[in-house]
mmCIF file of C-alpha atoms and ligand atoms in Angstrom:
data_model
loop_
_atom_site.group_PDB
_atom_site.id
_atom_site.type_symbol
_atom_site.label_atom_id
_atom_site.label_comp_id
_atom_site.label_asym_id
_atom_site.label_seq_id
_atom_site.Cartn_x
_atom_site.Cartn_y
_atom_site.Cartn_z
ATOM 1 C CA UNK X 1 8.058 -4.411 -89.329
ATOM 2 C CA UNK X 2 4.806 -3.024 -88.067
ATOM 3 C CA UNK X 3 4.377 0.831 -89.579
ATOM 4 C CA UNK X 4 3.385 3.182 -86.720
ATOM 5 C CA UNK X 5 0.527 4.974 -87.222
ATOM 6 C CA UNK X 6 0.308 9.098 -86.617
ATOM 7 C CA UNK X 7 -0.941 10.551 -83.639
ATOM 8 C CA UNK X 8 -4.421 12.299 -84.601
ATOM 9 C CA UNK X 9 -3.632 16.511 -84.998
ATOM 10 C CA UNK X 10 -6.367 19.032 -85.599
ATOM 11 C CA UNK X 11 -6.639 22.680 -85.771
ATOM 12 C CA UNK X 12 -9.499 21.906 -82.745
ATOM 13 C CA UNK X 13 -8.174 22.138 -79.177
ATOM 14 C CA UNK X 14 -10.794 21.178 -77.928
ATOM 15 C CA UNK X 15 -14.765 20.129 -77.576
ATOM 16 C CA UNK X 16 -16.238 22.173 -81.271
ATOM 17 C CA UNK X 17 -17.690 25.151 -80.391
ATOM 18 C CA UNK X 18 -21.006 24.199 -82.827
ATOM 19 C CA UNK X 19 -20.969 21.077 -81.284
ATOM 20 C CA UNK X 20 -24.324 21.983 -79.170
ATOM 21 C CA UNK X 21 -26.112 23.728 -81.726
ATOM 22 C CA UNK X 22 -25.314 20.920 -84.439
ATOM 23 C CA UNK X 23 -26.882 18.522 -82.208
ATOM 24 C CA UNK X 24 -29.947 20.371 -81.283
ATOM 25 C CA UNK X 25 -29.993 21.066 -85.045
ATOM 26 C CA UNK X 26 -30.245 17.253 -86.063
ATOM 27 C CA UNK X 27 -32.847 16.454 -83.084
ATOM 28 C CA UNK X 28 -35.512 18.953 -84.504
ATOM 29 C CA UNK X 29 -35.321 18.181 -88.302
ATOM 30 C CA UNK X 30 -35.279 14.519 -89.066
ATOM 31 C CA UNK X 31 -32.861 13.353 -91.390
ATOM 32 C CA UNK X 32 -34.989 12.370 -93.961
ATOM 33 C CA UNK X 33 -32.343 11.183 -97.360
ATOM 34 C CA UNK X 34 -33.945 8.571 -99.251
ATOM 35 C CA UNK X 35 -32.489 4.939 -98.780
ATOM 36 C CA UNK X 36 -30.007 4.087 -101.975
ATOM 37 C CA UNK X 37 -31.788 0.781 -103.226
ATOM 38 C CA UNK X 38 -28.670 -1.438 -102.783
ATOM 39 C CA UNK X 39 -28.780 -0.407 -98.873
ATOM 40 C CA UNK X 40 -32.775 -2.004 -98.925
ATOM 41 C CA UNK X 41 -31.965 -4.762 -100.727
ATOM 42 C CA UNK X 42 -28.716 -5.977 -98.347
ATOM 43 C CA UNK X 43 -31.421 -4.802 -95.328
ATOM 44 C CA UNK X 44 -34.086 -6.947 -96.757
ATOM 45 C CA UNK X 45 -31.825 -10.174 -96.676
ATOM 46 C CA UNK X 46 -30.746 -9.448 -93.096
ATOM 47 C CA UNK X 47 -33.580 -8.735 -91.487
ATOM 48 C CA UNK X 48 -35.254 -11.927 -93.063
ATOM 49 C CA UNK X 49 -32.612 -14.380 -91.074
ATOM 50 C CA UNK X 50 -33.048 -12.084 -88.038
ATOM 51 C CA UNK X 51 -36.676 -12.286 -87.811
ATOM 52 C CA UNK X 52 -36.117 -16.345 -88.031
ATOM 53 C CA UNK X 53 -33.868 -16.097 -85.608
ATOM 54 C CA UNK X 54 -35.084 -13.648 -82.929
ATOM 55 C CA UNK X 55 -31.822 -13.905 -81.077
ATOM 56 C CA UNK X 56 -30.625 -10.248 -79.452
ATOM 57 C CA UNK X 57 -28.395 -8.822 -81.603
ATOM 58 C CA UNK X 58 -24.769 -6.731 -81.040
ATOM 59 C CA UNK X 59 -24.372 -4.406 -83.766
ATOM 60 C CA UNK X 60 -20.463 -3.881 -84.770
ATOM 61 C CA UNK X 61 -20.760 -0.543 -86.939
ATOM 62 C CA UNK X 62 -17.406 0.504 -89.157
ATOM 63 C CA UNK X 63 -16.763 -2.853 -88.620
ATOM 64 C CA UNK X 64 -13.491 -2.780 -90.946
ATOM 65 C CA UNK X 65 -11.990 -6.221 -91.673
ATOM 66 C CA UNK X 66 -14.833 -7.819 -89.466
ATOM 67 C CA UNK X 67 -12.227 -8.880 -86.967
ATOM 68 C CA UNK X 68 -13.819 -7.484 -84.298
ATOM 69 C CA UNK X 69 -16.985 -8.860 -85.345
ATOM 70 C CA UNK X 70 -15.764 -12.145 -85.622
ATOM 71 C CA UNK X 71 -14.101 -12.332 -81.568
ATOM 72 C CA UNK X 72 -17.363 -10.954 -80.464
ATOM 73 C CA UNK X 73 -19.576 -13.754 -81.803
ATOM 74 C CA UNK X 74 -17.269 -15.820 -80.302
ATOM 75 C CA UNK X 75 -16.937 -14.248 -76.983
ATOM 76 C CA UNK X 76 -21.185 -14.030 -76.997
ATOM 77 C CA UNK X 77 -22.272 -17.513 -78.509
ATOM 78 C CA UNK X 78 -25.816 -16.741 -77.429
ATOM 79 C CA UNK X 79 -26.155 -13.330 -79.578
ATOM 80 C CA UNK X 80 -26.435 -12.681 -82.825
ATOM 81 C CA UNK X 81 -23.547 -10.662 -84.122
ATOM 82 C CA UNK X 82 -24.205 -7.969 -87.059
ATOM 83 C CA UNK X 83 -20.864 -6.067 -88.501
ATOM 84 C CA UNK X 84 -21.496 -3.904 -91.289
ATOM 85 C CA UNK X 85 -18.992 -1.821 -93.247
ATOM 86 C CA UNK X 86 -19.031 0.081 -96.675
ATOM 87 C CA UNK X 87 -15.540 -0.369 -97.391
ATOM 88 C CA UNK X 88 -15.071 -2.436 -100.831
ATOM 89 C CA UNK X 89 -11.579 -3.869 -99.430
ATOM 90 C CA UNK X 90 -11.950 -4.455 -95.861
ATOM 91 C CA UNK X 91 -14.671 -6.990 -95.544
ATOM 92 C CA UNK X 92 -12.482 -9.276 -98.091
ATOM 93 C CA UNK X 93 -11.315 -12.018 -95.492
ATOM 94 C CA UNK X 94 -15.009 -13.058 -94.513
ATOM 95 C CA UNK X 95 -17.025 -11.987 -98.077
ATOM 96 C CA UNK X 96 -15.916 -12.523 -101.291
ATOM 97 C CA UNK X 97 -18.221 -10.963 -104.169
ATOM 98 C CA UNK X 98 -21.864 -11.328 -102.134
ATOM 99 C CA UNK X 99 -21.623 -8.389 -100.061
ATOM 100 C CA UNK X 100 -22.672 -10.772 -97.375
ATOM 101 C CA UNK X 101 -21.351 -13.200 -94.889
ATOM 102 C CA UNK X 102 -24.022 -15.202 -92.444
ATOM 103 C CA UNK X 103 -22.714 -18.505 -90.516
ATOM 104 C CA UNK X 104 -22.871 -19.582 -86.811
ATOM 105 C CA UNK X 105 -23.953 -16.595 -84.728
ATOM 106 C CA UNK X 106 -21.863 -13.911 -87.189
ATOM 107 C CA UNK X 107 -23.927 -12.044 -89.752
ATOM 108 C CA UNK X 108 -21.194 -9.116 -92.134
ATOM 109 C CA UNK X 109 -22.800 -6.811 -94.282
ATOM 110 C CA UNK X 110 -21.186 -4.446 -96.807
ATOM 111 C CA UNK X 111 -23.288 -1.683 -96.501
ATOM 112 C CA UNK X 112 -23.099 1.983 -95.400
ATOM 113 C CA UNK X 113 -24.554 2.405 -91.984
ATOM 114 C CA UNK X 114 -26.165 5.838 -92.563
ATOM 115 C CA UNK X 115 -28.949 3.625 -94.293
ATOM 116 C CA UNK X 116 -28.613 0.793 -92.935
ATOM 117 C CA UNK X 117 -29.486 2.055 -88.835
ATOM 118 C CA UNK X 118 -32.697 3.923 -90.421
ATOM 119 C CA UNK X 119 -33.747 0.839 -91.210
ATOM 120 C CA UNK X 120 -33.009 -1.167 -88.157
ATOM 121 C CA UNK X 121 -34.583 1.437 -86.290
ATOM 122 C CA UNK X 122 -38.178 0.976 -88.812
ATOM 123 C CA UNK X 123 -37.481 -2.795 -88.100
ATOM 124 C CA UNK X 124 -37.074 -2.576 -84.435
ATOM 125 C CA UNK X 125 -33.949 -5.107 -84.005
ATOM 126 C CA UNK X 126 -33.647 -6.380 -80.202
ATOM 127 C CA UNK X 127 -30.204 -4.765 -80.009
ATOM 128 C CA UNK X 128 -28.745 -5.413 -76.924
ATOM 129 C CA UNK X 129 -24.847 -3.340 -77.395
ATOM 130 C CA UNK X 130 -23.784 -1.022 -80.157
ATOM 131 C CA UNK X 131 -19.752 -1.140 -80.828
ATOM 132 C CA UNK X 132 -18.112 2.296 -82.518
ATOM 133 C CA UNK X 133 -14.518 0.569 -82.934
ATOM 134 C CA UNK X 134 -12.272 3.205 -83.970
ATOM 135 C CA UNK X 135 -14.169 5.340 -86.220
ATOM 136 C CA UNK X 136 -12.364 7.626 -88.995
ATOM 137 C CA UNK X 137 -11.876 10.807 -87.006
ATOM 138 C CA UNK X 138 -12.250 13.775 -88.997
ATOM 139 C CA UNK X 139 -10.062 15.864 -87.413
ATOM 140 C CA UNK X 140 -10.203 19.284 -88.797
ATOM 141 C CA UNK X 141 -12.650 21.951 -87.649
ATOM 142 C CA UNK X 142 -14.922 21.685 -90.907
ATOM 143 C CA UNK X 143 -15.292 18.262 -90.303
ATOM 144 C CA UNK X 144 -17.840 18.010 -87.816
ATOM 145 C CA UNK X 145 -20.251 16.952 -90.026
ATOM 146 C CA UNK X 146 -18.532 13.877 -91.111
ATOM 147 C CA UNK X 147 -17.999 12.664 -87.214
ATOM 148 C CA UNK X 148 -21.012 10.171 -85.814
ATOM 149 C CA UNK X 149 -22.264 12.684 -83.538
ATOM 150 C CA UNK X 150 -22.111 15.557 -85.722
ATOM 151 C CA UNK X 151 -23.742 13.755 -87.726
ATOM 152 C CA UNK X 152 -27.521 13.801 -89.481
ATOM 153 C CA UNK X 153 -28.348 10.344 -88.253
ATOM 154 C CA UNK X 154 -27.109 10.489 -84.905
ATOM 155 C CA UNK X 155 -30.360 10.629 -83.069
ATOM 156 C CA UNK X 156 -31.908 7.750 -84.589
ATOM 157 C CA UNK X 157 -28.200 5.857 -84.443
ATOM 158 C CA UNK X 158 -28.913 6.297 -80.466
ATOM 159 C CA UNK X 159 -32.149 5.064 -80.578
ATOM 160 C CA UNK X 160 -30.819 1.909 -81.570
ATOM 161 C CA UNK X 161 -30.600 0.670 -78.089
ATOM 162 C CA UNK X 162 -29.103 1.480 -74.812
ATOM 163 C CA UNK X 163 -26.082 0.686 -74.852
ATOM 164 C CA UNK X 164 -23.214 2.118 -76.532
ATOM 165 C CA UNK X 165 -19.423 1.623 -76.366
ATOM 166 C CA UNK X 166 -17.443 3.992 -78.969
ATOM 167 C CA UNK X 167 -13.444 3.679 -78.636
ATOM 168 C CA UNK X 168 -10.802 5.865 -80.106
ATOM 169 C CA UNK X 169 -7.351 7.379 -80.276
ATOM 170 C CA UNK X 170 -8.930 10.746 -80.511
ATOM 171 C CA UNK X 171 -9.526 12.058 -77.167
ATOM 172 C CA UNK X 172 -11.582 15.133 -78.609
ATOM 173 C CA UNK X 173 -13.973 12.888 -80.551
ATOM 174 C CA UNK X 174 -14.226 10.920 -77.351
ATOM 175 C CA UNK X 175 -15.071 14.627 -75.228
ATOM 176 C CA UNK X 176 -17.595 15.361 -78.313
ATOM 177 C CA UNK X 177 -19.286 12.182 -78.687
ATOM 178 C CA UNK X 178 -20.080 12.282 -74.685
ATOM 179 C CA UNK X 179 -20.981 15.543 -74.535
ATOM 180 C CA UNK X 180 -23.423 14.831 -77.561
ATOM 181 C CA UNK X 181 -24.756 11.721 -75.365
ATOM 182 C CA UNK X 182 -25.592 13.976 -72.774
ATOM 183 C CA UNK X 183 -27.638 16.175 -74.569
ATOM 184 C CA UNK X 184 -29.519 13.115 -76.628
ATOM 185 C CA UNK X 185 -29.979 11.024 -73.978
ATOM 186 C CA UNK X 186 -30.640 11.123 -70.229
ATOM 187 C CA UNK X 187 -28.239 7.831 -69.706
ATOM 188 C CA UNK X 188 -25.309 7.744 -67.322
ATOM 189 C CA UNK X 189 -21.977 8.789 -69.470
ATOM 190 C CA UNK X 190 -18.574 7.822 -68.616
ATOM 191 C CA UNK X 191 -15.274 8.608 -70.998
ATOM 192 C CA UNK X 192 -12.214 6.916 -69.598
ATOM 193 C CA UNK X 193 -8.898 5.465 -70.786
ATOM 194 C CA UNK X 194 -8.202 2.127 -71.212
ATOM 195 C CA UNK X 195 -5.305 -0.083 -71.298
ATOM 196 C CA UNK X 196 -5.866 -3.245 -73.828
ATOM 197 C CA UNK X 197 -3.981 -6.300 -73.195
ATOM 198 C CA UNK X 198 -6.556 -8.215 -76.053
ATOM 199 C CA UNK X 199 -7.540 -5.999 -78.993
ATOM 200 C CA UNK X 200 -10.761 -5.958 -79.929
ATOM 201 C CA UNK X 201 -9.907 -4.917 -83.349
ATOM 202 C CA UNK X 202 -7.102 -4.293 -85.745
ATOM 203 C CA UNK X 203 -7.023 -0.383 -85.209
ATOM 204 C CA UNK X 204 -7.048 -0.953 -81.432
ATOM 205 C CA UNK X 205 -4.099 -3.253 -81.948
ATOM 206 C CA UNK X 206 -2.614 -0.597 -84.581
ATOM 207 C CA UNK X 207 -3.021 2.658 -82.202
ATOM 208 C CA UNK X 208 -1.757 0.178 -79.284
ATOM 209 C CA UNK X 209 1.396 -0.442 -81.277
ATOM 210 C CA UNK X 210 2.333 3.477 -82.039
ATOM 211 C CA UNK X 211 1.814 4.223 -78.892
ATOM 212 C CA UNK X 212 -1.344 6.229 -78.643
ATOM 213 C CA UNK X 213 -3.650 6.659 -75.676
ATOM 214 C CA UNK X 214 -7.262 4.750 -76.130
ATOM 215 C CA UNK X 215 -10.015 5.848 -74.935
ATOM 216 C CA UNK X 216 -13.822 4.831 -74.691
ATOM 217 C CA UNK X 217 -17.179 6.354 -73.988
ATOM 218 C CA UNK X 218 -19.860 4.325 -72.587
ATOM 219 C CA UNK X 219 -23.889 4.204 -71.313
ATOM 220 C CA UNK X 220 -24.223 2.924 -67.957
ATOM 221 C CA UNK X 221 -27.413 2.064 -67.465
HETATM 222 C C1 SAM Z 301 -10.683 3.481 -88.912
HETATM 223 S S1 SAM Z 301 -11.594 2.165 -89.552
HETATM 224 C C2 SAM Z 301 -11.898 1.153 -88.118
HETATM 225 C C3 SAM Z 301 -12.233 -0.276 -88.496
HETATM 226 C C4 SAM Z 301 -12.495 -1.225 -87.315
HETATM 227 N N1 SAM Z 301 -13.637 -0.815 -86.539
HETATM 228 C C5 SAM Z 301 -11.293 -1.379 -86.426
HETATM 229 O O1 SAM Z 301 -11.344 -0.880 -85.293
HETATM 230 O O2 SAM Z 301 -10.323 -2.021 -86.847
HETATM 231 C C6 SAM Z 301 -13.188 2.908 -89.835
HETATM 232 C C7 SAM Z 301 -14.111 2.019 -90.657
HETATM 233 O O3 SAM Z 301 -15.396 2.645 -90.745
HETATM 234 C C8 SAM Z 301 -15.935 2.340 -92.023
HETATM 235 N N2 SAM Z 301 -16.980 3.311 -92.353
HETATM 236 C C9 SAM Z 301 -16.865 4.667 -92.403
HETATM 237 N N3 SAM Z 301 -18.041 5.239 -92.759
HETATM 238 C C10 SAM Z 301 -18.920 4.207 -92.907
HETATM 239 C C11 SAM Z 301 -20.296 4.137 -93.298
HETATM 240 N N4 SAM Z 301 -20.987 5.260 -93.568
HETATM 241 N N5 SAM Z 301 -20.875 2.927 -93.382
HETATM 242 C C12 SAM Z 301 -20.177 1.798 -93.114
HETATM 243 N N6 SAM Z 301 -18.864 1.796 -92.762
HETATM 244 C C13 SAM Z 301 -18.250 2.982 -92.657
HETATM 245 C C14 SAM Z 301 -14.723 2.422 -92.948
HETATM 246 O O4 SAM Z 301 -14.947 1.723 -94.163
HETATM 247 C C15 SAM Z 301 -13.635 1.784 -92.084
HETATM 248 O O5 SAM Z 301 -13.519 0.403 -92.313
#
């Protein structure tokens, strides 16, 4: 029996009225927290293979059980495919005690990305799509902070590359993190629904099965 997951509630109704000056906030003071030296050291050992390998690179960020990570390596044989996620459980299938995973085209990291883009972003990976798969929403109003585009880090995240696909059940986090792409970036936006026939991901397949509308925000170049 598959347990249905709970539609997302907040005390928001709709886009956070801080949103804006969050944003504009984080664009004109840096975020500057000093790397914790586990994050360099799992960095240091990725960027080595990437630098031999100089393929371009899809980044799969909250990448959970790596799932998602895994079907796009496959579905993009000629791209490098980097999934990193901090969880201590959910990277179990594919890593056992390493905190790494590297074979064919797949690279997993367990790592927390707040770190871990900084340093992509000083390292200048050749990222050609960044996947947002279902990120924890943080639904109540004080929470803004903990959402990606509330977010310290969010201008560098951006700067990662061009384009971006984030996906959720949330349809507020989907309003916010557009409107905070408009205001970062001068890239075409779009926010639409989708209907998934293949999940990309075990929360896409979860939401799917309780019934929740999906939706996704992307960069159109
Ligand atoms: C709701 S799950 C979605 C997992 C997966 N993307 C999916 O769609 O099945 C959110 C994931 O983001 C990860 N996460 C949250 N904050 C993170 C951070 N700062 N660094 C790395 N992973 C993070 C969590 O560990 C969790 O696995």
């Amino acid at each position: 029996m598959t347990i249905k997951s709970s539609i997302v509630t907040s005390n928001q109704s709709g886009i956070h009225k801080d949103l804006e000056s969050s944003v504009k906030k984080h664009l004109a003071n840096p975020f500057r927290k000093p790397y914790r030296p586990f994050s360099a050291e799992i960095f240091h050992k990725a960027n080595e293979i990437i630098n031999n390998l100089e393929l371009p690179i899809i980044l799969d960020s909250g990448c959970g059980t790596g799932e998602s990570s895994y079907l796009l390596s496959k579905q993009n044989p000629d791209v490098l495919v980097v999934g990193i996620d901090k969880s201590e459980k959910r990277l179990d299938k594919f890593i056992s005690n390493e905190n790494f995973y590297d074979k064919d085209n797949l690279i997993l990291i367990r790592a927390d990305v707040i770190d871990i883009w900084r340093m992509i972003k000083q390292s200048n990976w050749n990222i050609k799509k960044h996947y947002l798969l279902y990120p924890n929403p943080w639904p109540k109003k004080d929470q803004l902070k903990r959402r990606w585009h509330g977010h310290p880090v969010f201008p560098e995240m951006i700067s990662l590359c061009d384009q971006i696909e984030l996906r959720t059940n949330w349809r507020i986090y989907a309003e916010e993190f557009k409107q905070t792409l408009d205001i970062v970036t001068e890239k075409n936006v779009l926010l639409d629904s989708i209907e998934v026939t293949d999940f990309i991901s075990p929360f896409e397949k979860k939401y799917y099965d309780s019934g929740h509308e999906l939706y996704r925000v992307i960069t159109i170049n």
